[in-house]
């Protein structure tokens, strides 16, 4: 059941540890719940004991034993052959029954080459965080130091350690294993850190740990060096800039990855994208994504390629035939970026500007050639197209065509109706005395 109390236990990391004479032995344990007090003993004799945060080490071990109240572990320094045997830890928990565990220490007299054991040869930390350079000597050490770029960060002789003034507010040296903690790191702290140790016996040695500090990526921008590139003439370079630690850059055009070739290519760090002799198909939205292991950002820029005018057309197309007295509208089109400016000419005479030209009630006077001229203000180019306009009489409907005889008959008929009407009116007026 969830409410049942669990039995208190002591978790032992290694039930037996093997250490060379002169080195340090760490009896690493961890209680399953909070502890009020406890003790370590060897051959029935107390080595160290604690109540709460108060620790007492027996005289025989005062100079070489250290107790960690956070978990009850014991560090025994500069061990010798007579330290071999079984060590017992006893703990009294806050609630529950006390418990004990044993760890066997085996000290060997074989002389081994002194080494520095490095936990991680490279550590990656976010700017503002802490970097722990975790190391452990293979045997006891008399003195040593940590340095960065040839400058001392911290040093020690025996149990006396000191931190250089530049690092005093943010560096800490751990005497029990000579590891170094660097706080509030920044990008300038990135690089190789060297630890040097002089052992009690044997030759001094050194080891290195590389620190890599990463800042979040911010302020990503994509910028072109040319705001008005001309087609088939200009080469443009797009730059991707960002603040923070940039590990990778990736380029996209209209949300599709850039396909590099002999005309489109990037620099070795992808910070620059070059397009040689741009064409209209290169126009679009370019995006650069800058990123690192903890963050990323993107910047965009729109590239417009200027060209034209080309492919001028006039509707209706040549030849243009208009009915006399009808209106005729000519419309001009051209491919151009930016939009072209349109003008209409009759010979050298400017008629009007705009895409459309309307001839009202076409007569024989309007017959002739008409030219549409399109001009691009950016490319400074223009292109013309001319059409010939001719006029013709309107076509008649054959179903309504009358012969000359029929026309004469209609006229005579109308005259007869008029004559009869006039005589009738005269007779009526006379009869009534009018």
Coordinates of C-alpha atoms in Angstrom, one line a residue:
X1 CA 0.0 0.0 0.0
X2 CA 1.1 3.6 -0.7
X3 CA 0.9 4.6 3.0
X4 CA 3.3 1.8 4.3
X5 CA 6.7 3.0 5.5
X6 CA 9.7 1.4 3.7
X7 CA 12.6 -0.2 5.5
X8 CA 15.6 2.1 5.9
X9 CA 18.7 0.9 4.0
X10 CA 22.2 2.1 3.2
X11 CA 23.2 1.9 -0.5
X12 CA 26.8 1.0 -1.1
X13 CA 28.4 2.1 -4.4
X14 CA 31.2 -0.5 -4.2
X15 CA 31.3 -3.2 -1.6
X16 CA 35.1 -3.6 -2.2
X17 CA 37.6 -0.9 -3.3
X18 CA 41.2 -1.5 -4.4
X19 CA 43.6 1.3 -3.8
X20 CA 47.4 1.6 -4.2
X21 CA 49.3 2.5 -1.1
X22 CA 49.6 6.3 -0.8
X23 CA 46.4 7.0 -2.7
X24 CA 43.0 8.0 -1.4
X25 CA 40.1 5.6 -0.7
X26 CA 36.5 6.8 -1.0
X27 CA 33.9 4.7 0.8
X28 CA 30.8 6.0 -1.2
X29 CA 27.4 5.3 0.4
X30 CA 23.9 6.8 0.3
X31 CA 21.1 6.4 2.8
X32 CA 17.5 5.6 1.6
X33 CA 16.1 8.4 3.7
X34 CA 17.2 11.3 6.0
X35 CA 19.6 10.4 8.8
X36 CA 20.0 11.9 12.3
X37 CA 23.4 10.4 13.2
X38 CA 25.9 7.7 12.3
X39 CA 29.5 6.4 12.4
X40 CA 32.3 4.7 10.5
X41 CA 34.4 2.0 12.3
X42 CA 37.4 -0.2 11.4
X43 CA 38.3 -3.3 13.4
X44 CA 35.9 -2.2 16.1
X45 CA 37.5 1.2 16.5
X46 CA 35.6 4.4 15.6
X47 CA 37.1 6.3 12.7
X48 CA 34.5 9.1 12.4
X49 CA 31.0 9.9 13.7
X50 CA 28.4 12.6 13.3
X51 CA 25.2 13.9 14.8
X52 CA 23.3 16.2 12.5
X53 CA 25.9 18.4 10.9
X54 CA 28.5 18.0 13.7
X55 CA 31.4 15.7 12.8
X56 CA 34.1 14.2 15.0
X57 CA 37.1 12.3 13.6
X58 CA 39.2 10.2 15.9
X59 CA 42.7 11.5 16.6
X60 CA 44.4 8.7 14.7
X61 CA 42.5 9.7 11.5
X62 CA 42.3 13.5 12.0
X63 CA 44.9 14.3 9.3
X64 CA 43.6 11.9 6.7
X65 CA 39.9 11.2 7.1
X66 CA 37.0 13.3 5.9
X67 CA 33.3 12.7 6.5
X68 CA 30.6 14.0 4.1
X69 CA 27.4 14.5 6.1
X70 CA 25.4 15.0 3.0
X71 CA 25.4 11.3 2.3
X72 CA 27.5 9.7 5.0
X73 CA 30.5 8.8 2.7
X74 CA 34.0 8.6 4.1
X75 CA 37.3 9.7 2.4
X76 CA 40.5 8.1 3.7
X77 CA 43.6 9.7 2.4
X78 CA 47.2 8.4 1.9
X79 CA 46.2 4.8 2.7
X80 CA 48.7 2.2 3.6
X81 CA 48.8 -1.6 3.8
X82 CA 47.6 -1.7 7.4
X83 CA 44.4 0.1 6.4
X84 CA 43.2 -3.0 4.5
X85 CA 40.1 -4.6 5.9
X86 CA 36.4 -4.2 6.5
X87 CA 34.9 -0.8 7.3
X88 CA 31.4 -0.6 8.8
X89 CA 29.0 2.3 8.5
X90 CA 26.1 2.6 10.9
X91 CA 23.3 5.1 10.5
X92 CA 20.3 6.1 12.6
X93 CA 17.5 7.5 10.4
X94 CA 14.9 10.2 11.2
X95 CA 12.3 7.5 11.3
X96 CA 12.7 3.8 11.3
X97 CA 15.3 1.4 12.6
X98 CA 19.0 2.0 12.3
X99 CA 21.0 0.0 9.7
X100 CA 24.6 -0.8 8.8
X101 CA 26.7 -1.8 5.8
X102 CA 30.3 -2.8 5.1
X103 CA 32.9 -1.9 2.6
X104 CA 36.1 -3.8 2.2
X105 CA 39.3 -1.9 1.4
X106 CA 42.2 -3.6 -0.2
X107 CA 45.5 -1.7 -0.3
X108 CA 48.2 -3.0 -2.6
X109 CA 51.9 -2.2 -2.2
X110 CA 52.6 -2.3 -5.9
X111 CA 54.1 0.9 -7.2
X112 CA 52.1 2.2 -10.2
X113 CA 52.7 5.2 -12.4
X114 CA 51.0 8.3 -11.1
X115 CA 48.0 9.4 -13.3
X116 CA 45.2 12.0 -13.3
X117 CA 41.8 10.5 -14.0
X118 CA 39.6 12.9 -16.0
X119 CA 35.8 12.4 -15.8
X120 CA 35.1 14.3 -19.0
X121 CA 37.8 15.5 -21.4
X122 CA 35.3 18.1 -22.9
X123 CA 32.4 19.8 -21.1
X124 CA 29.7 21.9 -22.8
X125 CA 28.0 24.6 -20.7
X126 CA 25.5 27.3 -21.5
X127 CA 26.7 30.9 -20.8
X128 CA 25.9 31.9 -17.2
X129 CA 26.1 28.3 -16.0
X130 CA 28.7 26.4 -14.0
X131 CA 31.6 24.2 -15.3
X132 CA 32.9 21.4 -13.1
X133 CA 36.4 20.1 -14.2
X134 CA 36.1 16.8 -12.4
X135 CA 39.4 14.9 -11.9
X136 CA 40.9 12.5 -9.5
X137 CA 44.6 11.6 -8.8
X138 CA 45.6 8.0 -8.7
X139 CA 47.5 8.5 -5.5
X140 CA 48.2 11.2 -2.9
X141 CA 49.4 14.6 -4.1
X142 CA 51.7 17.2 -2.5
X143 CA 50.9 20.2 -4.7
X144 CA 49.5 21.3 -8.1
X145 CA 47.7 23.9 -10.1
X146 CA 45.0 24.7 -12.6
X147 CA 45.7 27.0 -15.5
X148 CA 44.0 28.5 -18.5
X149 CA 45.8 30.0 -21.5
X150 CA 49.1 29.8 -19.5
X151 CA 47.6 31.8 -16.6
X152 CA 47.1 30.2 -13.2
X153 CA 43.5 29.9 -12.0
X154 CA 44.1 28.1 -8.7
X155 CA 47.0 26.3 -7.0
X156 CA 47.6 24.3 -3.8
X157 CA 50.4 22.9 -1.5
X158 CA 49.2 20.2 0.8
X159 CA 45.9 21.3 2.2
X160 CA 46.5 25.0 1.5
X161 CA 44.9 26.3 -1.7
X162 CA 44.5 29.7 -3.3
X163 CA 42.6 31.1 -6.2
X164 CA 43.9 33.8 -8.5
X165 CA 42.4 37.3 -8.0
X166 CA 40.8 37.3 -11.4
X167 CA 38.9 34.1 -10.5
X168 CA 38.4 34.6 -6.8
X169 CA 34.7 35.5 -7.1
X170 CA 33.8 32.5 -9.3
X171 CA 36.3 29.7 -8.9
X172 CA 36.4 27.0 -6.3
X173 CA 39.0 24.3 -5.7
X174 CA 37.9 21.0 -4.0
X175 CA 40.8 19.7 -1.9
X176 CA 39.5 16.1 -1.6
X177 CA 40.0 15.3 -5.3
X178 CA 41.5 18.6 -6.7
X179 CA 38.6 19.2 -9.1
X180 CA 37.8 22.8 -10.1
X181 CA 34.4 24.5 -10.3
X182 CA 34.1 27.6 -12.5
X183 CA 30.9 29.7 -12.0
X184 CA 29.0 32.1 -14.3
X185 CA 31.0 31.1 -17.3
X186 CA 31.0 33.2 -20.5
X187 CA 32.2 32.6 -24.1
X188 CA 35.7 34.0 -23.2
X189 CA 36.1 31.1 -20.8
X190 CA 36.0 28.6 -23.7
X191 CA 39.3 26.8 -24.2
X192 CA 41.7 24.2 -22.7
X193 CA 42.2 24.0 -19.0
X194 CA 45.3 22.2 -17.7
X195 CA 45.7 20.6 -14.3
X196 CA 49.2 19.8 -13.0
X197 CA 49.9 17.6 -10.0
X198 CA 53.0 16.6 -8.0
X199 CA 52.4 13.3 -6.2
X200 CA 53.8 12.2 -2.9
X201 CA 55.8 9.6 -4.8
X202 CA 56.5 9.4 -8.5
X203 CA 56.7 11.9 -11.2
X204 CA 54.4 14.9 -11.7
X205 CA 51.9 14.7 -14.5
X206 CA 49.2 16.8 -16.1
X207 CA 45.9 16.5 -17.8
X208 CA 43.6 18.8 -19.9
X209 CA 39.9 19.5 -20.0
X210 CA 38.3 21.5 -22.8
X211 CA 35.5 23.9 -21.9
X212 CA 33.0 24.9 -24.6
X213 CA 30.6 27.7 -23.5
X214 CA 27.5 28.3 -25.7
X215 CA 25.5 31.5 -25.9
X216 CA 21.9 31.4 -27.2
X217 CA 21.5 32.5 -30.8
X218 CA 19.8 35.9 -31.1
X219 CA 19.4 38.7 -33.6
X220 CA 19.6 36.7 -36.8
X221 CA 19.5 38.8 -40.0
X222 CA 19.8 38.1 -43.7
X223 CA 21.0 41.1 -45.8
X224 CA 21.8 41.6 -49.5
X225 CA 24.6 43.8 -50.7
X226 CA 22.6 45.0 -53.7
X227 CA 19.0 46.2 -53.5
X228 CA 18.5 46.6 -57.3
X229 CA 20.4 43.7 -59.1
X230 CA 20.0 43.7 -62.9
X231 CA 19.4 40.4 -64.7
X232 CA 22.4 38.7 -66.3
X233 CA 24.7 41.6 -65.1
X234 CA 25.0 41.8 -61.4
X235 CA 26.3 39.3 -58.7
X236 CA 24.7 39.5 -55.3
X237 CA 26.0 38.3 -51.9
X238 CA 23.6 37.6 -49.0
X239 CA 25.1 37.7 -45.5
X240 CA 23.7 35.8 -42.5
X241 CA 24.7 37.6 -39.2
X242 CA 23.7 36.6 -35.6
X243 CA 24.7 37.2 -32.0
X244 CA 25.6 34.3 -29.7
X245 CA 27.3 31.0 -30.5
X246 CA 26.5 30.0 -34.1
X247 CA 27.4 26.3 -34.8
X248 CA 25.5 25.8 -38.0
X249 CA 23.8 28.0 -40.7
X250 CA 21.3 26.8 -43.3
X251 CA 20.0 28.7 -46.3
X252 CA 16.5 28.5 -47.9
X253 CA 14.7 30.1 -50.9
X254 CA 11.0 30.2 -50.6
X255 CA 11.2 27.7 -47.8
X256 CA 13.1 25.2 -49.9
X257 CA 16.8 24.3 -49.2
X258 CA 19.3 26.0 -51.5
X259 CA 20.8 23.8 -54.1
X260 CA 24.3 24.9 -54.7
X261 CA 26.0 24.8 -58.1
X262 CA 28.6 26.7 -60.0
X263 CA 26.5 29.9 -60.0
X264 CA 25.0 29.6 -56.5
X265 CA 27.3 28.8 -53.6
X266 CA 28.0 29.5 -49.9
X267 CA 31.2 30.2 -47.9
X268 CA 32.8 27.6 -45.8
X269 CA 30.9 28.7 -42.6
X270 CA 27.7 29.3 -44.6
X271 CA 27.7 32.9 -43.4
X272 CA 27.5 34.2 -47.0
X273 CA 25.4 33.1 -50.0
X274 CA 26.7 34.2 -53.5
X275 CA 24.6 34.3 -56.7
X276 CA 26.5 35.1 -59.9
X277 CA 24.8 36.9 -62.7
X278 CA 21.3 36.8 -61.2
X279 CA 18.3 36.0 -63.3
X280 CA 14.6 36.5 -62.8
X281 CA 14.2 33.0 -61.4
X282 CA 16.5 33.9 -58.5
X283 CA 13.9 36.4 -57.2
X284 CA 12.2 35.3 -54.0
X285 CA 12.4 35.2 -50.2
X286 CA 15.7 34.0 -48.8
X287 CA 16.0 32.7 -45.2
X288 CA 19.0 31.9 -43.1
X289 CA 18.6 29.7 -40.0
X290 CA 21.5 30.0 -37.4
X291 CA 21.6 27.5 -34.6
X292 CA 23.5 25.8 -31.9
X293 CA 22.9 22.9 -29.4
X294 CA 20.5 25.0 -27.3
X295 CA 18.7 27.5 -29.6
X296 CA 18.2 28.8 -33.1
X297 CA 16.9 31.9 -35.0
X298 CA 16.1 32.9 -38.5
X299 CA 16.4 36.0 -40.7
X300 CA 14.8 36.8 -44.0
X301 CA 15.3 39.1 -47.0
X302 CA 13.4 39.5 -50.2
X303 CA 15.4 39.5 -53.5
X304 CA 13.9 41.3 -56.5
X305 CA 15.7 40.9 -59.8
X306 CA 15.2 43.8 -62.2
X307 CA 14.8 43.2 -66.0
X308 CA 13.0 44.2 -69.2
X309 CA 11.1 45.4 -70.9
X310 CA 10.9 42.3 -73.1
X311 CA 8.3 40.5 -75.2
X312 CA 6.2 43.6 -76.1
X313 CA 2.8 42.8 -77.5
X314 CA -0.1 44.9 -78.9
X315 CA -3.7 43.7 -79.0
X316 CA -5.3 43.4 -81.4
X317 CA -2.4 42.0 -83.2
X318 CA -1.0 43.2 -86.5
X319 CA -2.4 43.8 -89.1
X320 CA -5.1 45.9 -87.5
X321 CA -8.2 46.8 -89.6
X322 CA -10.9 49.1 -88.2
X323 CA -14.3 50.0 -89.6
X324 CA -14.8 53.6 -90.5
X325 CA -16.6 55.6 -87.8
X326 CA -16.0 52.9 -85.2
X327 CA -13.8 53.2 -82.1
X328 CA -10.5 51.3 -82.0
X329 CA -8.6 50.6 -78.8
X330 CA -5.0 49.3 -78.9
X331 CA -3.5 47.7 -75.7
X332 CA 0.2 47.3 -75.1
X333 CA 1.8 44.6 -72.8
X334 CA 5.5 43.9 -71.9
X335 CA 7.4 41.8 -69.3
X336 CA 9.2 44.2 -67.0
X337 CA 10.3 44.6 -63.3
X338 CA 9.6 47.1 -62.2
X339 CA 6.4 47.8 -64.2
X340 CA 7.2 49.6 -67.4
X341 CA 6.1 53.1 -68.5
X342 CA 4.1 53.1 -71.7
X343 CA 3.9 55.7 -74.4
X344 CA 2.2 55.8 -77.9
X345 CA 3.7 57.4 -81.0
X346 CA 2.5 58.1 -84.5
X347 CA 5.8 58.5 -86.3
X348 CA 7.8 60.8 -84.0
X349 CA 4.7 62.4 -82.6
X350 CA 3.9 61.5 -78.9
X351 CA 0.2 60.8 -78.8
X352 CA -0.3 59.8 -75.1
X353 CA 1.0 57.7 -72.2
X354 CA -0.5 54.6 -70.7
X355 CA -1.1 51.1 -71.9
X356 CA -4.1 51.8 -74.0
X357 CA -4.6 54.1 -77.0
X358 CA -8.2 54.7 -78.3
X359 CA -9.0 56.1 -81.7
X360 CA -12.5 57.6 -81.7
X361 CA -14.7 57.3 -84.9
X362 CA -11.9 56.1 -87.1
X363 CA -11.5 57.9 -90.5
X364 CA -9.1 57.7 -93.3
X365 CA -7.0 60.3 -91.4
X366 CA -6.3 57.7 -88.7
X367 CA -4.8 55.2 -91.1
X368 CA -1.1 54.7 -90.4
X369 CA 1.6 53.2 -88.1
X370 CA 1.3 53.3 -84.3
X371 CA 4.3 52.5 -82.0
X372 CA 4.1 51.4 -78.4
X373 CA 7.4 52.3 -76.5
X374 CA 7.9 50.6 -73.0
X375 CA 10.6 52.0 -70.7
X376 CA 12.1 50.5 -67.5
X377 CA 13.3 53.3 -65.1
X378 CA 15.7 51.0 -63.2
X379 CA 17.3 49.0 -66.1
X380 CA 17.3 52.2 -68.2
X381 CA 16.2 50.1 -71.2
X382 CA 13.3 50.5 -73.6
X383 CA 11.6 48.4 -76.2
X384 CA 9.2 49.3 -79.1
X385 CA 6.6 47.5 -81.2
X386 CA 4.7 49.0 -84.2
X387 CA 1.4 48.1 -85.8
X388 CA -0.3 49.4 -88.9
X389 CA -3.9 50.5 -88.7
X390 CA -6.1 50.5 -91.9
X391 CA -9.7 51.5 -92.3
X392 CA -12.6 50.1 -94.3
X393 CA -16.3 50.8 -95.0
X394 CA -18.7 48.8 -92.7
X395 CA -19.9 45.7 -94.3
X396 CA -23.7 45.6 -95.1
X397 CA -26.2 42.7 -94.4
X398 CA -27.1 41.1 -97.8
X399 CA -30.5 40.0 -96.5
X400 CA -31.5 43.7 -96.3
X401 CA -30.2 44.8 -99.7
X402 CA -32.9 46.4 -102.0
X403 CA -32.8 46.7 -105.8
X404 CA -33.0 50.2 -107.4
X405 CA -36.5 49.3 -108.8
X406 CA -37.7 48.4 -105.4
X407 CA -36.4 51.6 -103.9
X408 CA -38.2 53.7 -106.7
X409 CA -41.4 51.9 -106.1
X410 CA -41.3 52.6 -102.4
X411 CA -40.6 56.3 -103.1
X412 CA -43.6 56.6 -105.6
X413 CA -45.8 54.8 -103.1
X414 CA -45.0 57.3 -100.4
X415 CA -45.7 60.2 -102.8
X416 CA -49.1 58.7 -103.8
X417 CA -50.2 58.4 -100.2
X418 CA -49.2 62.1 -99.7
X419 CA -51.2 63.3 -102.8
X420 CA -54.4 61.4 -101.8
X421 CA -54.2 62.8 -98.3
X422 CA -53.9 66.4 -99.6
X423 CA -57.0 66.2 -102.0
X424 CA -59.1 64.7 -99.3
X425 CA -58.3 67.5 -97.0
X426 CA -59.3 70.1 -99.7
X427 CA -62.7 68.5 -100.4
X428 CA -63.6 68.4 -96.7
X429 CA -62.7 72.0 -96.2
X430 CA -64.8 73.2 -99.2
X431 CA -67.9 71.2 -98.1
X432 CA -67.9 72.8 -94.7
X433 CA -67.4 76.3 -96.0
X434 CA -63.8 76.3 -94.8

